[in-house]
Coordinates of C-alpha atoms in Angstrom, one line a residue:
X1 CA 0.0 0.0 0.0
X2 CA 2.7 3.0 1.0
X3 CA 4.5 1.8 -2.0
X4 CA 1.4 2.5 -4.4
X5 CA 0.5 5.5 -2.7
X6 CA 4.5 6.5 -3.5
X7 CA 4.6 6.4 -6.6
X8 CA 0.9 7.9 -7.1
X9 CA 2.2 10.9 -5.1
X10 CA 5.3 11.5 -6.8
X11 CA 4.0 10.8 -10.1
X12 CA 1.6 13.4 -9.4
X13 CA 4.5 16.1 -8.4
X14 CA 6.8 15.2 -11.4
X15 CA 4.0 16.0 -13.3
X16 CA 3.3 19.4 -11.5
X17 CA 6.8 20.4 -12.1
X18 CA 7.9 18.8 -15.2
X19 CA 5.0 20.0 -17.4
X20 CA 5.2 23.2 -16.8
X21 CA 5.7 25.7 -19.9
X22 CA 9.4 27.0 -20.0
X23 CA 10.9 29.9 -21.6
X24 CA 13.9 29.2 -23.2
X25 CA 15.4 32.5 -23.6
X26 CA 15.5 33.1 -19.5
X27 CA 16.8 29.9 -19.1
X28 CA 20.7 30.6 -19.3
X29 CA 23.9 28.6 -18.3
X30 CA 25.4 31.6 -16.3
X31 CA 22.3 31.6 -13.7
X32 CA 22.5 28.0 -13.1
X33 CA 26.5 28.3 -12.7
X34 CA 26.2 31.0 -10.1
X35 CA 23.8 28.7 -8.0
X36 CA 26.4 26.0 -8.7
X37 CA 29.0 27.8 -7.0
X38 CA 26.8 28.9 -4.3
X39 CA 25.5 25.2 -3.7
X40 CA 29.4 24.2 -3.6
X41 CA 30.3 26.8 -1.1
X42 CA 27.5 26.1 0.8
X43 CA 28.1 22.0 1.1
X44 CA 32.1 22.8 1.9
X45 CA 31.0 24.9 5.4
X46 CA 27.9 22.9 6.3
X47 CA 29.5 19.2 4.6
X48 CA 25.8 18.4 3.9
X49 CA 23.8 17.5 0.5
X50 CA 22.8 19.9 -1.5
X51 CA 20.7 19.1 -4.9
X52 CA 19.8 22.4 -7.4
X53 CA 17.1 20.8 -9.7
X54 CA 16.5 21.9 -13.1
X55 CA 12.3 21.4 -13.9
X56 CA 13.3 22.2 -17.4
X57 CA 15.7 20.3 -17.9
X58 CA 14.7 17.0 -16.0
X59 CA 18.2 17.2 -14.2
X60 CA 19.7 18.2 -11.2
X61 CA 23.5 18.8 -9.7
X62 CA 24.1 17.4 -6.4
X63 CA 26.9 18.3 -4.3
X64 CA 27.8 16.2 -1.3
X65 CA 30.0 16.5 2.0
X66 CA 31.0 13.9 4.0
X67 CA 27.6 13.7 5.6
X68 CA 27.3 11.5 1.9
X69 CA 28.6 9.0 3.2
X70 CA 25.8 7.8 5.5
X71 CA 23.5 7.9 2.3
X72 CA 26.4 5.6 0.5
X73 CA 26.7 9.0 -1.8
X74 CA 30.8 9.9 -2.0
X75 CA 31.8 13.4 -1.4
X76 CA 32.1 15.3 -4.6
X77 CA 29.9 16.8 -7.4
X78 CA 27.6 14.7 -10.0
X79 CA 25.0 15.1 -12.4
X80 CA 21.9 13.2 -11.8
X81 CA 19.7 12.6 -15.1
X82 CA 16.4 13.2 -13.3
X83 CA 14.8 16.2 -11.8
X84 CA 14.5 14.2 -8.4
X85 CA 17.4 12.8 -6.6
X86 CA 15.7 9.2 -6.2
X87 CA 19.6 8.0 -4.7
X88 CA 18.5 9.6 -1.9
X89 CA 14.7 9.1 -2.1
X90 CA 15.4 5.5 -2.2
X91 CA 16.6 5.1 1.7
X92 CA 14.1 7.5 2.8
X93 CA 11.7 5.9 4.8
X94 CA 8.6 4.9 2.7
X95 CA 6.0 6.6 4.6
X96 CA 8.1 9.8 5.4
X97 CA 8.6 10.1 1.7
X98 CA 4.6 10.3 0.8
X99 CA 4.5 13.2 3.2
X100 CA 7.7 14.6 2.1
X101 CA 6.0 14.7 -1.5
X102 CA 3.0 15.9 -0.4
X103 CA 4.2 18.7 1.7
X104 CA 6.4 19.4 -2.1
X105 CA 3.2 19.1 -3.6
X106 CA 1.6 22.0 -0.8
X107 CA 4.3 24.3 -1.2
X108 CA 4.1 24.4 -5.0
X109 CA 0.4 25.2 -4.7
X110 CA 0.9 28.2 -2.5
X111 CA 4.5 29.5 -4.2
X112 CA 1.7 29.7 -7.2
X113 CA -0.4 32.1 -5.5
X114 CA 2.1 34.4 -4.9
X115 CA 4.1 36.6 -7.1
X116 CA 7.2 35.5 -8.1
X117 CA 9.9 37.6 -6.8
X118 CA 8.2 36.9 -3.3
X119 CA 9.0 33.5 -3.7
X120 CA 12.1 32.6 -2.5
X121 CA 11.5 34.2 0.5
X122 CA 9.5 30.8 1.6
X123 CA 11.2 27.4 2.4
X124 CA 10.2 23.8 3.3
X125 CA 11.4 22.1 6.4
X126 CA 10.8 18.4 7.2
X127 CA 12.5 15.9 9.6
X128 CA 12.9 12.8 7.7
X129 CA 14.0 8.9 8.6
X130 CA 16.8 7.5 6.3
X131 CA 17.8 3.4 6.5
X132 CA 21.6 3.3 8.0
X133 CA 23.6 0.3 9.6
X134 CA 21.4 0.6 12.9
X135 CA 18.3 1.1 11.8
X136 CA 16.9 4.4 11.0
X137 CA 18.4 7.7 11.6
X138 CA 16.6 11.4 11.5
X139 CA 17.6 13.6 8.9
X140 CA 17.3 17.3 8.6
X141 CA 15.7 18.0 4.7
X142 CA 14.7 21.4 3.5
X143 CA 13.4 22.9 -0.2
X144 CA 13.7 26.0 -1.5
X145 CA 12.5 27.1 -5.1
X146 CA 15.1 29.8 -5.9
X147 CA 14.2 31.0 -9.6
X148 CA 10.8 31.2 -11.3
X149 CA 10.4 32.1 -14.9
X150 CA 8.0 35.4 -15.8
X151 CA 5.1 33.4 -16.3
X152 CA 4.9 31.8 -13.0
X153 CA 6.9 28.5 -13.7
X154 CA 9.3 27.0 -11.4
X155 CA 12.7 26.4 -13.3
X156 CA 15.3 25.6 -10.1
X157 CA 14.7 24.3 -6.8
X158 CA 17.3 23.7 -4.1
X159 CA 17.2 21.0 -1.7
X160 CA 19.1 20.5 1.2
X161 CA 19.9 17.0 3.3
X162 CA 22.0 17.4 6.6
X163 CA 21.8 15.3 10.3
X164 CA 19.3 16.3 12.7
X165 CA 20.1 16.9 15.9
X166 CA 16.5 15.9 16.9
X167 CA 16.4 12.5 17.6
X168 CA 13.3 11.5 19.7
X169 CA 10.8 9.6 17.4
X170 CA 7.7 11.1 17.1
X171 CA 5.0 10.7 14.3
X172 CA 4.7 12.4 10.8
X173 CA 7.6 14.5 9.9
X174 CA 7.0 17.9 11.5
X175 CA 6.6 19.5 8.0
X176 CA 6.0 23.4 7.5
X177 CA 6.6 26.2 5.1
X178 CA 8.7 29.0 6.3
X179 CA 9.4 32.5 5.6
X180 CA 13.2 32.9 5.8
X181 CA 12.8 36.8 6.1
X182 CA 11.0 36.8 9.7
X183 CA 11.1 32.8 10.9
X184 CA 7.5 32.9 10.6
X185 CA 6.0 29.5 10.3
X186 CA 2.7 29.9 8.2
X187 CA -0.2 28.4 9.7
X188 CA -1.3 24.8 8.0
X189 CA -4.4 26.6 6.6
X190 CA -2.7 29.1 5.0
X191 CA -2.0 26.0 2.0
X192 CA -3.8 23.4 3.1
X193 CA -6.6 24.9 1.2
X194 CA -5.5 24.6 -1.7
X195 CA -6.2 20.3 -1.7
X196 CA -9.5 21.4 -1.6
X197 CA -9.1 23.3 -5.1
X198 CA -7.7 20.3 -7.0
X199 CA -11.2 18.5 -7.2
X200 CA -15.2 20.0 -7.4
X201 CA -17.2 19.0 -4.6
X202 CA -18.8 16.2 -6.5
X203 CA -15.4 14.5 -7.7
X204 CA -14.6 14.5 -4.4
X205 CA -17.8 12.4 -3.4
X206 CA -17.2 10.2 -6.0
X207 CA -14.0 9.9 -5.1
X208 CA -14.3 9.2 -1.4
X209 CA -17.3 6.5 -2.6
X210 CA -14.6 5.1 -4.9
X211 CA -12.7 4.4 -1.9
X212 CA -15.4 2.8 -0.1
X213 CA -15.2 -0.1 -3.0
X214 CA -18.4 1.1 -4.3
X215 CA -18.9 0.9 -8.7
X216 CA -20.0 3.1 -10.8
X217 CA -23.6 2.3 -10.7
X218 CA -23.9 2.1 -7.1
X219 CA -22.4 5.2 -6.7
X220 CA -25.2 6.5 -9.6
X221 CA -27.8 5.6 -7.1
X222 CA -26.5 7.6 -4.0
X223 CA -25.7 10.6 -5.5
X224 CA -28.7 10.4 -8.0
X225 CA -26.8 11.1 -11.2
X226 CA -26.6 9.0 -14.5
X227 CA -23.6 6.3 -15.0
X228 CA -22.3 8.3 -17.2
X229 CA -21.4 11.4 -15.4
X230 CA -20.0 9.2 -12.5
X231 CA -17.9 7.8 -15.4
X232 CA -16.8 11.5 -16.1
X233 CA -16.2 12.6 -13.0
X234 CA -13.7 9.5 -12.7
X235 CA -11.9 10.2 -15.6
X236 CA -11.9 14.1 -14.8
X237 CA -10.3 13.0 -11.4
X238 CA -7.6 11.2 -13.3
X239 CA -6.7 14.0 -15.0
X240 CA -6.9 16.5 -12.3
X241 CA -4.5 14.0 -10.2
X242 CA -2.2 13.5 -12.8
X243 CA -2.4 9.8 -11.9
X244 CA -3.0 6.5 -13.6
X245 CA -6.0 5.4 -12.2
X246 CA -8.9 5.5 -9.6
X247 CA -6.8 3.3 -7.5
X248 CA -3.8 6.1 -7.6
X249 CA -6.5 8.6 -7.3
X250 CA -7.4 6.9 -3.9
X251 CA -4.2 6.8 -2.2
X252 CA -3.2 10.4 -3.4
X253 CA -5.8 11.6 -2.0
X254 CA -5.8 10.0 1.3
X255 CA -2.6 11.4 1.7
X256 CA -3.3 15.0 0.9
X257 CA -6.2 14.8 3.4
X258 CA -9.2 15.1 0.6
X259 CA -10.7 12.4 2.0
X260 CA -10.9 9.8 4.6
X261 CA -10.1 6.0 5.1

């Protein structure tokens, strides 16, 4: 089950950040280069991970300190040929990466809503569980979206992997959106709300009747509609999710809160 609901999550933010429309011409070598350099400088003081992510590109740099090692990733620079930095998603605990995504998936949705010089200014934090030698260990793992393009899409993100210092399991992983500015945390409703935009009222009922195991023509009958529009609203909510399926739909969902087991 958390391995479905993985891959229905991230498919669902590879496809928020991936499709976007790009610009070519503000896309330039000397920008990403300067965040290169930055990333490096960084890494050397705080011997972290850091990954810059290029949307447009489906790529990303990572730089690693001897805090690599933990992760089995050697000190050193290296060109990943994906966006995402699945080397290190791959020992992240299964269940703290669903919420890692969908806390991703939050931030996007609010850095949306406001303009884009404003939006570096906001970070994500999350405390995170990795597989080592003894077990699991807390990790420290934060995202920032440094450059937008003019017309609103995100072109490079930042993310950053270092120990925690916090080690008393608890559940969930603490996740929040921060302004770097002030320190302020922003209050859970502030983009929470914005699950509720992805889906209409009545693709959400379908949806949670879905997830009861009830078909199509059952769920007809309780909502008094025809087949055929609960067939629509299914595939709308397919499209909406960016997902492969009901099923997908289901567990993306539960996650994000839009509905209930």
């Amino acid at each position: 089950m958390a391995e479905r609901s993985l891959l229905a999550v991230k498919d669902q933010l590879s496809a928020a950040l991936l499709q976007q429309t790009f610009t070519v011409a503000e896309q330039t070598e000397a920008v990403i280069e300067e965040y290169k350099r930055l990333m490096e400088a960084y890494v050397r003081i705080e011997e972290g991970i850091a990954v810059l992510s290029d949307f447009a590109a489906d790529c990303s740099y990572m730089q690693a300190g001897s805090f690599g090692s933990l992760l089995g990733i050697p000190a050193g620079a290296s060109l990943l040929d994906s966006a995402f930095e699945d080397c290190i998603f791959n020992v992240l605990h299964a269940e703290d990466l669903v919420a890692r995504h969908v806390q991703e998936l939050r931030y996007f949705q609010y850095q949306k809503t406001i303009p884009v010089n404003e939006r570096p200014k906001y970070s994500t934090f999350c405390r995170v569980r990795i597989r080592s030698a003894n077990g699991y260990a807390y990790i420290n793992h934060r995202t920032f979206y440094l450059k937008s393009l003019s017309n609103g899409s995100v072109w490079l993100a930042l993310c950053l992997y270092t120990p925690s210092a916090d080690t008393n399991p608890r559940a969930g992983i603490d996740g929040r959106i921060i302004n770097n500015e002030t320190g302020e945390v922003l209050a859970p409703e502030q983009y929470k709300q914005y699950d509720q935009t992805l889906l209409s009222k009545r693709e959400t009922e379908v949806l949670a009747l879905v997830a009861q195991g009830r078909g199509s023509k059952e769920i007809a009958e309780q909502l008094h509609i025809a087949v055929h529009t609960v067939h629509r609203h299914r595939q709308n909510i397919i499209q909406k999710m960016q997902v492969a399926n009901t099923a997908e739909a289901v567990l993306t969902a539960l996650n994000m809160g839009l509905i209930t087991s």
